[in-house]
Amino acid sequence: MKSKIWITSFLVSIVILGGCSKNNSDSDNNMEHSNMTQEDMQMEDGTEGDMENSHMSHNDPLTLNDSTGENDLIIPPVLEHEDDEGIVYNIEAQEGSTQFFDGYQTETYGYNGSFLGPVIRVNRGQTVKIRTSNKLSDETTFHWHGLELPGEADGGPHQNLKSGESRIIEFKVDQEASTLWFHPHPEGKTSEQVYKGLAGLIYIDDENSGNLGLPSDYGVNDIPLIIQDKKFDDQKQLNYQEAKNEDGTIGDALLINGTLNPKLTVNNEKVRLRILNGSNARNYTFKLSTGNSFVQIATDGGFLNKPVTLNEIKLTPSERAEIIVDFSGYDSSSDVALINEDETILLPFAINNQLIDSGNIPESLNDFAVTDEERNLPVSKKLELFGMGNMVTINGKQFDMERIDFTQKQGVTEIWEIYNKPDMMGGMIHPFHIHGTQFKIISIDGIEPPENEQGWKDTVAIQPGEKIKLAVKFKNKGIYMFHCHVLEHEDNGMMGQVKVE
Ligand code: C2O
Ligand code: CU
């Protein structure tokens, strides 16, 4: 019902947007249009929209339910590889059904299973082959988000696989230890396929990560958390067309690693959480219910130089962070959970009274640096993000597979300046992502990024009105996408192509 209102007209949708965003906290609300005043809300003829009614008809879709903690968090399996002809992994996109609710089978998509996928774990320096197979009835692609690999292996919309087709890609892992992920990228269909369950993690290990002494017992004190919100219909189905919102589909049901109402049992020790915001559009601000701090050790593409102590961390769609939470001060009677900014309980923790000495987090983790040379480079590419709904653009244009928007030389660093141009409503956050590279944030509105963003990134959250400078270098050649990672914005054409030669 709600979605029908959305498509009636641009102006009506503006009013609805305003109506629901005004009562919601900044980061929770993907549809936020900041700095809104009553004036902004007026129609062009000077009349005011009927905000009360439109708000009521919106059925409060933005509120996420608390996790009751009744289900143990699912830990995705680590994918085994064949060793006969080098390192070969098999990844199959499949249709299946998954039980989220007692007595209901939900039709879903998954990799090598019915929902989400396994963790592909590789070492830096390895040559890896992945046999990708499309067992869906629809076309798809296999995109490796955050991997620095040749354009032809990147799995953007050009590398379409029809139903039944398969393809082997091969690449050398040539970047540092990090938590990356993979998901489909077929033109115009990414949001629906991710929403139905296609996503998985990629871990890269290297010498440094092996020597730091960080918590690394997979599934015990080194825990992946794929955070997604969904909307189940009356039949407990993920009906994308019904849930769809052109400005970013959100839901009231939280899934972590595909677990509804998850709980995680931990020992009295330091636990590393590798968090991926795998949602179509929702932003999260993660905190501990106790108000205690935690430390962030890694960004999208690698370790920070040193651990950064935080009370909260905000992740927009597709961003990752590795954080370490020290549970040694708690016991089984402690009430502690990972919560969202508005206090929604995302993941309650159960504490095993088993004190384990997990040592200290090293003071020095990496040698990431922005050089003076990079800081002084002139801007050579300018991008302007603008619009909302299905009228989103980059530099006034919508995605065209036949059009190359930029070219860049392999191995040459360029400064990209990205401006999120506000609209009459204020605008919204666009998480801006570039394929095939890990970049550095040089500045945000002329100012150095916060300490916890001074590391390798492949997605950066850009607030309305903000101008961000990135130092971007591609190690490989090919055609790469850049786009907003609100998946509906991507599908609606807020995407362009850079050709690296
Ligand atoms: Cu995670 Cu172009 O995508
Ligand atoms: Cu966007």
Coordinates of C-alpha atoms and ligand atoms in Angstrom, one line a residue:
M1 CA 0.0 0.0 0.0
K2 CA 2.7 2.4 1.0
S3 CA 4.7 1.7 -2.2
K4 CA 1.7 2.8 -4.3
I5 CA 1.7 6.1 -2.7
W6 CA 5.3 6.5 -3.5
I7 CA 4.9 6.3 -7.2
T8 CA 1.9 8.6 -7.5
S9 CA 3.9 11.7 -8.0
F10 CA 7.2 13.3 -7.3
L11 CA 5.7 16.0 -5.2
V12 CA 3.5 13.8 -3.2
S13 CA 6.5 11.6 -2.4
I14 CA 8.4 14.6 -1.3
V15 CA 5.7 15.4 1.2
I16 CA 5.7 11.8 2.4
L17 CA 9.4 11.8 2.8
G18 CA 9.3 14.9 4.9
G19 CA 6.5 13.5 6.9
C20 CA 8.3 10.4 8.1
S21 CA 11.8 11.7 8.3
K22 CA 11.1 14.5 10.7
N23 CA 10.6 12.3 13.7
N24 CA 13.4 10.0 13.1
S25 CA 17.0 10.2 14.1
D26 CA 19.6 11.2 11.7
S27 CA 21.4 8.0 11.0
D28 CA 18.5 5.6 11.2
N29 CA 16.7 7.2 8.5
N30 CA 17.9 6.4 5.1
M31 CA 15.5 8.9 3.6
E32 CA 16.7 11.7 5.6
H33 CA 16.5 15.1 4.1
S34 CA 18.4 17.2 6.5
N35 CA 18.1 20.9 7.3
M36 CA 14.4 20.8 6.4
T37 CA 12.4 23.8 7.4
Q38 CA 8.7 24.3 7.1
E39 CA 9.5 26.5 4.1
D40 CA 11.2 23.6 2.3
M41 CA 8.1 21.5 2.9
Q42 CA 5.9 23.9 1.1
M43 CA 4.8 23.1 -2.4
E44 CA 5.8 25.5 -5.2
D45 CA 2.5 27.2 -5.2
G46 CA 3.0 28.0 -1.5
T47 CA 0.6 25.5 0.0
E48 CA 1.7 23.1 2.6
G49 CA 1.6 19.4 2.1
D50 CA -0.7 17.4 4.3
M51 CA 2.0 16.0 6.5
E52 CA -0.1 14.4 9.2
N53 CA -2.1 12.2 6.8
S54 CA 0.8 11.2 4.8
H55 CA 2.7 10.3 7.9
M56 CA -0.1 8.1 9.2
S57 CA -0.5 6.3 5.9
H58 CA 3.2 5.6 6.0
N59 CA 2.7 3.0 8.7
D60 CA 6.0 3.8 10.4
P61 CA 8.1 1.7 8.1
L62 CA 11.4 3.1 9.4
T63 CA 11.4 1.5 12.8
L64 CA 13.5 -1.5 13.2
N65 CA 12.3 -4.2 15.7
D66 CA 14.5 -5.1 18.7
S67 CA 16.1 -8.5 18.5
T68 CA 14.6 -10.8 21.1
G69 CA 17.8 -12.8 21.1
E70 CA 15.9 -16.1 20.8
N71 CA 18.1 -17.5 18.0
D72 CA 21.8 -18.2 18.1
L73 CA 23.7 -16.1 15.5
I74 CA 24.4 -18.2 12.4
I75 CA 28.1 -18.2 11.5
P76 CA 28.6 -18.5 7.8
P77 CA 30.8 -21.5 6.7
V78 CA 34.3 -20.8 5.4
L79 CA 34.4 -22.1 1.8
E80 CA 36.7 -25.0 1.1
H81 CA 38.7 -24.9 -2.1
E82 CA 39.7 -27.6 -4.5
D83 CA 43.5 -27.9 -4.8
D84 CA 43.9 -29.8 -8.0
E85 CA 44.6 -26.9 -10.4
G86 CA 45.5 -24.1 -8.0
I87 CA 43.1 -22.5 -5.6
V88 CA 39.7 -23.0 -7.1
Y89 CA 36.5 -21.9 -5.4
N90 CA 33.0 -22.7 -6.5
I91 CA 30.3 -20.1 -6.1
E92 CA 26.8 -20.8 -7.2
A93 CA 23.9 -18.3 -7.1
Q94 CA 20.9 -20.4 -6.2
E95 CA 17.2 -20.1 -5.5
G96 CA 15.9 -21.7 -2.4
S97 CA 13.8 -21.4 0.7
T98 CA 14.7 -20.4 4.2
Q99 CA 12.9 -20.7 7.5
F100 CA 13.0 -17.5 9.3
F101 CA 9.7 -17.9 11.1
D102 CA 8.3 -21.2 12.6
G103 CA 6.0 -22.8 10.1
Y104 CA 6.9 -20.6 7.2
Q105 CA 9.3 -21.2 4.3
T106 CA 10.5 -17.9 2.7
E107 CA 11.6 -18.0 -0.9
T108 CA 15.2 -16.6 -1.0
Y109 CA 18.4 -16.5 -3.0
G110 CA 21.8 -17.5 -1.7
Y111 CA 25.3 -18.5 -2.8
N112 CA 25.9 -22.3 -2.3
G113 CA 22.9 -22.3 -0.1
S114 CA 19.5 -20.8 0.3
F115 CA 20.4 -17.4 1.9
L116 CA 23.6 -15.4 1.8
G117 CA 26.9 -17.2 1.1
P118 CA 30.0 -18.7 2.6
V119 CA 33.2 -16.7 3.5
I120 CA 35.8 -16.9 0.7
R121 CA 39.1 -16.7 2.6
V122 CA 42.3 -16.0 0.7
N123 CA 45.9 -15.0 1.3
R124 CA 47.7 -12.1 -0.2
G125 CA 49.9 -13.2 -3.0
Q126 CA 47.7 -16.2 -4.0
T127 CA 46.4 -16.7 -7.4
V128 CA 42.8 -17.6 -7.1
K129 CA 40.3 -19.0 -9.5
I130 CA 36.6 -18.8 -8.8
R131 CA 34.1 -20.8 -10.8
T132 CA 30.9 -18.7 -10.8
S133 CA 27.7 -20.4 -11.8
N134 CA 24.3 -18.9 -12.2
K135 CA 21.6 -21.4 -11.1
L136 CA 19.0 -18.6 -10.8
S137 CA 16.2 -18.4 -13.3
D138 CA 17.3 -14.7 -13.8
E139 CA 20.5 -13.2 -15.1
T140 CA 23.1 -12.2 -12.6
T141 CA 26.7 -11.1 -12.1
F142 CA 29.3 -11.9 -9.4
H143 CA 30.9 -8.7 -8.2
W144 CA 33.8 -8.6 -5.7
H145 CA 33.3 -5.5 -3.7
G146 CA 36.6 -4.0 -2.6
L147 CA 38.8 -6.4 -4.5
E148 CA 41.5 -4.8 -6.7
L149 CA 41.3 -7.0 -9.8
P150 CA 41.2 -6.6 -13.6
G151 CA 38.0 -5.0 -14.9
E152 CA 37.0 -8.1 -16.8
A153 CA 36.9 -10.1 -13.5
D154 CA 35.1 -7.4 -11.5
G155 CA 31.6 -8.7 -12.2
G156 CA 30.0 -5.4 -13.0
P157 CA 27.0 -5.2 -15.3
H158 CA 29.1 -6.0 -18.4
Q159 CA 29.9 -9.5 -17.1
N160 CA 26.4 -10.7 -17.2
L161 CA 25.7 -14.4 -16.8
K162 CA 22.4 -15.7 -18.1
S163 CA 20.5 -18.4 -16.2
G164 CA 22.5 -21.6 -16.4
E165 CA 25.8 -20.1 -17.5
S166 CA 29.0 -20.3 -15.6
R167 CA 32.4 -18.7 -15.9
I168 CA 35.8 -18.9 -14.3
I169 CA 37.6 -15.8 -13.2
E170 CA 41.2 -15.8 -12.1
F171 CA 43.2 -13.1 -10.3
K172 CA 46.1 -12.6 -8.0
V173 CA 45.3 -11.3 -4.5
D174 CA 47.3 -8.1 -4.4
Q175 CA 46.1 -6.0 -1.5
E176 CA 46.3 -6.1 2.3
A177 CA 44.4 -8.0 4.9
S178 CA 40.8 -6.9 5.0
T179 CA 37.1 -7.8 5.1
L180 CA 35.5 -7.5 1.7
W181 CA 32.3 -8.9 0.2
F182 CA 30.6 -10.1 -2.9
H183 CA 27.2 -9.5 -4.4
P184 CA 25.4 -9.5 -7.7
H185 CA 25.5 -6.4 -10.0
P186 CA 23.2 -7.0 -13.0
E187 CA 22.0 -3.8 -14.6
G188 CA 18.8 -2.6 -12.8
K189 CA 18.5 -5.7 -10.7
T190 CA 21.1 -5.4 -8.0
S191 CA 18.7 -4.2 -5.3
E192 CA 16.2 -7.0 -5.8
Q193 CA 18.9 -9.8 -5.9
V194 CA 20.8 -8.5 -2.8
Y195 CA 17.5 -8.1 -1.0
K196 CA 16.5 -11.7 -1.7
G197 CA 19.8 -12.9 -0.1
L198 CA 22.7 -12.7 -2.5
A199 CA 25.7 -11.5 -0.5
G200 CA 28.8 -13.1 1.1
L201 CA 32.1 -12.1 2.7
I202 CA 35.7 -12.3 1.5
Y203 CA 38.5 -12.3 4.0
I204 CA 42.0 -11.5 2.9
D205 CA 44.8 -12.5 5.3
D206 CA 48.4 -11.5 5.0
E207 CA 51.6 -11.6 7.0
N208 CA 50.8 -8.5 9.0
S209 CA 47.3 -9.8 10.0
G210 CA 48.9 -13.1 11.0
N211 CA 51.4 -11.4 13.3
L212 CA 49.3 -8.9 15.1
G213 CA 47.9 -11.3 17.7
L214 CA 44.4 -10.0 17.2
P215 CA 41.4 -12.2 18.1
S216 CA 41.3 -14.6 15.1
D217 CA 39.4 -17.7 16.2
Y218 CA 36.7 -17.7 13.5
G219 CA 33.2 -17.9 14.9
V220 CA 34.6 -17.8 18.5
N221 CA 36.3 -14.4 19.0
D222 CA 36.4 -13.3 15.4
I223 CA 32.8 -12.9 14.3
P224 CA 31.4 -11.8 10.9
L225 CA 28.2 -9.7 11.2
I226 CA 26.3 -9.1 8.0
I227 CA 23.7 -6.5 9.0
Q228 CA 20.5 -6.3 6.8
D229 CA 17.0 -5.1 7.3
K230 CA 14.1 -6.7 5.5
K231 CA 10.3 -6.4 5.3
F232 CA 8.5 -9.7 5.4
D233 CA 4.9 -9.7 4.0
D234 CA 1.9 -11.4 5.6
Q235 CA 3.0 -14.7 4.1
K236 CA 6.5 -14.1 5.5
Q237 CA 7.9 -13.6 2.0
L238 CA 10.5 -11.1 0.9
N239 CA 8.3 -9.5 -1.7
Y240 CA 10.7 -6.9 -3.1
Q241 CA 8.3 -5.2 -5.5
E242 CA 5.9 -4.6 -2.5
A243 CA 8.7 -3.4 -0.2
K244 CA 10.5 -1.4 -2.8
N245 CA 11.2 2.3 -2.2
E246 CA 12.9 4.2 -5.0
D247 CA 15.0 6.1 -2.5
G248 CA 16.1 3.0 -0.7
T249 CA 14.2 0.0 0.5
I250 CA 14.2 -0.5 4.2
G251 CA 12.5 -3.0 6.5
D252 CA 11.5 -3.5 10.1
A253 CA 13.0 -6.9 10.5
L254 CA 16.7 -7.1 11.2
L255 CA 18.7 -10.1 10.0
I256 CA 22.3 -10.7 11.0
N257 CA 24.0 -13.3 8.9
G258 CA 20.5 -14.3 8.0
T259 CA 19.5 -14.8 11.6
L260 CA 16.2 -13.2 12.8
N261 CA 16.3 -12.2 16.5
P262 CA 20.0 -13.2 16.9
K263 CA 22.0 -13.5 20.0
L264 CA 25.7 -14.1 20.2
T265 CA 27.4 -16.0 23.0
V266 CA 30.9 -14.9 23.9
N267 CA 33.6 -15.7 26.4
N268 CA 35.0 -13.2 28.9
E269 CA 37.6 -12.0 26.4
K270 CA 38.2 -9.5 23.6
V271 CA 36.0 -10.2 20.6
R272 CA 36.6 -8.9 17.1
L273 CA 33.4 -8.1 15.2
R274 CA 33.7 -7.7 11.4
I275 CA 30.7 -5.6 10.6
L276 CA 29.3 -5.2 7.1
N277 CA 26.3 -3.0 6.5
G278 CA 24.8 -5.3 3.8
S279 CA 21.5 -3.5 3.7
N280 CA 20.0 -2.0 0.6
A281 CA 19.7 1.4 2.1
R282 CA 19.6 1.7 5.9
N283 CA 22.3 3.5 7.8
Y284 CA 23.3 2.3 11.2
T285 CA 25.1 3.8 14.2
F286 CA 26.4 1.0 16.3
K287 CA 26.9 1.4 20.0
L288 CA 27.1 -0.8 23.1
S289 CA 24.0 -0.8 25.4
T290 CA 26.3 -0.2 28.4
G291 CA 27.6 3.0 26.9
N292 CA 31.1 1.5 27.0
S293 CA 33.6 2.2 24.3
F294 CA 35.2 -0.2 21.9
V295 CA 38.1 0.1 19.5
Q296 CA 38.0 0.2 15.7
I297 CA 40.9 -1.6 14.1
A298 CA 40.0 -1.7 10.4
T299 CA 38.1 0.2 7.7
D300 CA 36.8 -1.2 4.4
G301 CA 40.1 -2.1 2.9
G302 CA 42.6 -2.7 5.7
F303 CA 43.8 -2.0 9.2
L304 CA 44.0 1.5 10.7
N305 CA 47.4 2.6 11.8
K306 CA 46.4 2.3 15.4
P307 CA 43.3 1.3 17.2
V308 CA 40.8 4.1 17.6
T309 CA 38.6 4.2 20.7
L310 CA 35.0 5.0 19.9
N311 CA 31.6 5.1 21.6
E312 CA 29.7 4.7 18.3
I313 CA 30.4 3.9 14.7
K314 CA 28.2 4.8 11.7
L315 CA 28.2 2.6 8.7
T316 CA 26.3 3.4 5.5
P317 CA 25.4 0.6 3.0
S318 CA 28.4 -1.5 1.9
E319 CA 30.8 0.0 4.4
R320 CA 32.7 -2.3 6.8
A321 CA 34.5 -1.8 10.1
E322 CA 36.3 -4.3 12.3
I323 CA 35.9 -3.4 16.0
I324 CA 37.1 -5.1 19.1
V325 CA 34.8 -5.3 22.1
D326 CA 36.3 -6.3 25.5
F327 CA 34.0 -8.6 27.3
S328 CA 36.4 -9.4 30.1
G329 CA 34.7 -7.0 32.5
Y330 CA 31.3 -8.6 32.1
D331 CA 29.7 -11.8 33.5
S332 CA 26.7 -13.9 32.7
S333 CA 24.4 -11.6 34.6
S334 CA 25.5 -8.6 32.5
D335 CA 23.0 -7.1 30.2
V336 CA 25.0 -6.0 27.1
A337 CA 24.0 -5.7 23.5
L338 CA 25.0 -4.1 20.2
I339 CA 22.4 -1.4 19.7
N340 CA 21.5 1.2 17.1
E341 CA 21.6 4.9 17.6
D342 CA 17.9 5.0 18.6
E343 CA 18.6 2.2 21.1
T344 CA 17.1 -0.6 19.0
I345 CA 18.6 -3.9 20.2
L346 CA 20.5 -5.4 17.2
L347 CA 22.5 -8.1 18.9
P348 CA 22.3 -9.1 22.5
F349 CA 25.3 -10.9 23.9
A350 CA 25.3 -13.8 26.3
I351 CA 28.5 -14.0 28.3
N352 CA 30.1 -17.3 29.2
N353 CA 31.8 -17.0 32.6
Q354 CA 35.1 -18.1 31.3
L355 CA 37.9 -15.7 31.6
I356 CA 40.3 -16.0 28.8
D357 CA 43.4 -13.8 28.6
S358 CA 43.2 -12.4 25.2
G359 CA 46.2 -10.1 25.5
N360 CA 46.5 -6.5 24.3
I361 CA 45.6 -4.9 21.0
P362 CA 48.9 -3.8 19.5
E363 CA 49.4 0.0 19.4
S364 CA 50.6 -0.2 15.8
L365 CA 48.6 -2.0 13.2
N366 CA 49.5 -0.6 9.8
D367 CA 51.5 1.9 7.8
F368 CA 48.8 3.7 5.9
A369 CA 49.7 7.2 4.9
V370 CA 48.5 10.1 2.8
T371 CA 51.6 11.6 1.3
D372 CA 52.2 15.3 0.8
E373 CA 52.3 14.7 -2.9
E374 CA 48.8 13.2 -2.8
R375 CA 47.6 16.1 -0.6
N376 CA 48.9 18.6 -3.2
L377 CA 47.6 17.0 -6.3
P378 CA 45.0 19.1 -8.2
V379 CA 41.5 17.8 -8.6
S380 CA 41.3 16.0 -12.0
K381 CA 37.8 14.5 -11.8
K382 CA 34.7 16.2 -10.5
L383 CA 31.5 14.4 -9.7
E384 CA 28.2 15.9 -8.6
L385 CA 25.6 13.6 -7.0
F386 CA 22.1 14.9 -7.3
G387 CA 18.4 14.0 -7.1
M388 CA 16.2 11.5 -5.4
G389 CA 14.0 8.5 -6.2
N390 CA 14.3 7.5 -9.8
M391 CA 15.7 10.9 -10.8
V392 CA 19.2 10.4 -9.3
T393 CA 22.1 11.5 -11.4
I394 CA 25.9 11.9 -11.4
N395 CA 27.0 15.0 -13.3
G396 CA 23.4 15.3 -14.6
K397 CA 23.5 11.9 -16.2
Q398 CA 22.0 8.5 -15.5
F399 CA 23.9 5.3 -16.1
D400 CA 24.5 4.2 -19.7
M401 CA 26.3 1.0 -20.3
E402 CA 27.5 2.3 -23.7
R403 CA 29.0 5.5 -22.2
I404 CA 32.4 5.8 -20.6
D405 CA 32.3 8.7 -18.2
F406 CA 36.0 9.0 -17.3
T407 CA 39.3 7.5 -18.2
Q408 CA 42.3 7.1 -16.0
K409 CA 45.8 5.7 -16.4
Q410 CA 46.7 2.4 -14.6
G411 CA 48.9 3.1 -11.6
V412 CA 48.4 6.9 -11.6
T413 CA 46.9 8.6 -8.6
E414 CA 44.2 11.1 -9.4
I415 CA 42.1 13.3 -7.1
W416 CA 38.4 12.8 -7.4
E417 CA 36.2 15.5 -5.9
I418 CA 32.7 14.4 -5.2
Y419 CA 30.0 16.9 -4.3
N420 CA 26.6 15.8 -2.9
K421 CA 24.4 18.6 -4.1
P422 CA 21.5 19.3 -1.9
D423 CA 18.0 19.5 -3.4
M424 CA 15.0 21.5 -2.3
M425 CA 14.4 19.0 0.6
G426 CA 18.0 19.2 1.8
G427 CA 19.2 16.0 0.3
M428 CA 20.3 12.7 1.6
I429 CA 23.4 10.8 2.3
H430 CA 24.9 8.9 -0.6
P431 CA 27.4 6.2 0.1
F432 CA 29.8 6.6 -2.8
H433 CA 31.6 3.5 -4.0
I434 CA 34.3 2.9 -6.6
H435 CA 35.0 -0.6 -8.0
G436 CA 38.4 -2.2 -8.4
T437 CA 40.3 0.1 -6.0
Q438 CA 40.8 1.0 -2.3
F439 CA 41.1 4.8 -2.1
K440 CA 42.2 7.4 0.5
I441 CA 40.0 10.1 1.8
I442 CA 42.1 13.3 1.5
S443 CA 39.5 15.7 2.9
I444 CA 35.9 16.3 3.8
D445 CA 34.9 19.9 3.1
G446 CA 38.6 20.7 3.2
I447 CA 39.2 19.1 6.6
E448 CA 41.1 15.9 7.3
P449 CA 38.7 12.9 7.8
P450 CA 38.2 11.6 11.3
E451 CA 40.8 9.2 12.7
N452 CA 38.8 6.1 12.0
E453 CA 38.5 7.0 8.4
Q454 CA 42.2 7.5 7.9
G455 CA 42.6 4.1 6.2
W456 CA 41.8 2.3 3.0
K457 CA 38.2 2.8 1.9
D458 CA 36.1 1.7 -1.0
T459 CA 32.9 3.5 0.0
V460 CA 32.5 6.9 1.6
A461 CA 29.4 8.4 3.1
I462 CA 28.8 11.8 1.7
Q463 CA 26.4 14.1 3.6
P464 CA 24.2 16.6 1.7
G465 CA 26.2 19.7 0.8
E466 CA 29.5 18.0 1.4
K467 CA 32.5 17.9 -0.9
I468 CA 34.9 15.1 -0.5
K469 CA 38.3 14.6 -2.1
L470 CA 39.7 11.1 -2.7
A471 CA 43.0 9.9 -3.9
V472 CA 42.2 7.2 -6.3
K473 CA 44.6 4.8 -8.0
F474 CA 43.8 1.6 -10.0
K475 CA 46.3 -1.2 -9.9
N476 CA 44.6 -3.0 -12.9
K477 CA 43.1 -2.1 -16.2
G478 CA 39.5 -2.4 -17.3
I479 CA 36.1 -0.7 -17.0
Y480 CA 34.9 -0.1 -13.5
M481 CA 31.7 1.3 -12.0
F482 CA 31.4 4.1 -9.5
H483 CA 28.0 4.6 -7.9
C484 CA 25.9 5.3 -4.9
H485 CA 25.5 2.2 -2.8
V486 CA 21.9 2.9 -1.9
L487 CA 21.1 0.0 -4.1
E488 CA 17.9 1.5 -5.5
H489 CA 19.9 4.6 -6.4
E490 CA 22.4 2.4 -8.2
D491 CA 19.7 0.7 -10.1
N492 CA 18.0 4.0 -10.9
G493 CA 21.2 5.2 -12.6
M494 CA 23.3 7.0 -10.0
M495 CA 26.3 5.2 -11.5
G496 CA 29.0 5.9 -14.0
Q497 CA 32.0 4.1 -15.6
V498 CA 35.7 4.8 -15.5
K499 CA 37.9 3.1 -18.1
V500 CA 41.4 2.4 -16.8
E501 CA 44.1 2.0 -19.6
Ligands
C2O1 CU1 29.1 -3.3 -3.7 CU2 29.0 -1.7 -7.4 O1 29.0 -2.5 -5.6
CU2 CU 22.2 7.6 -3.2

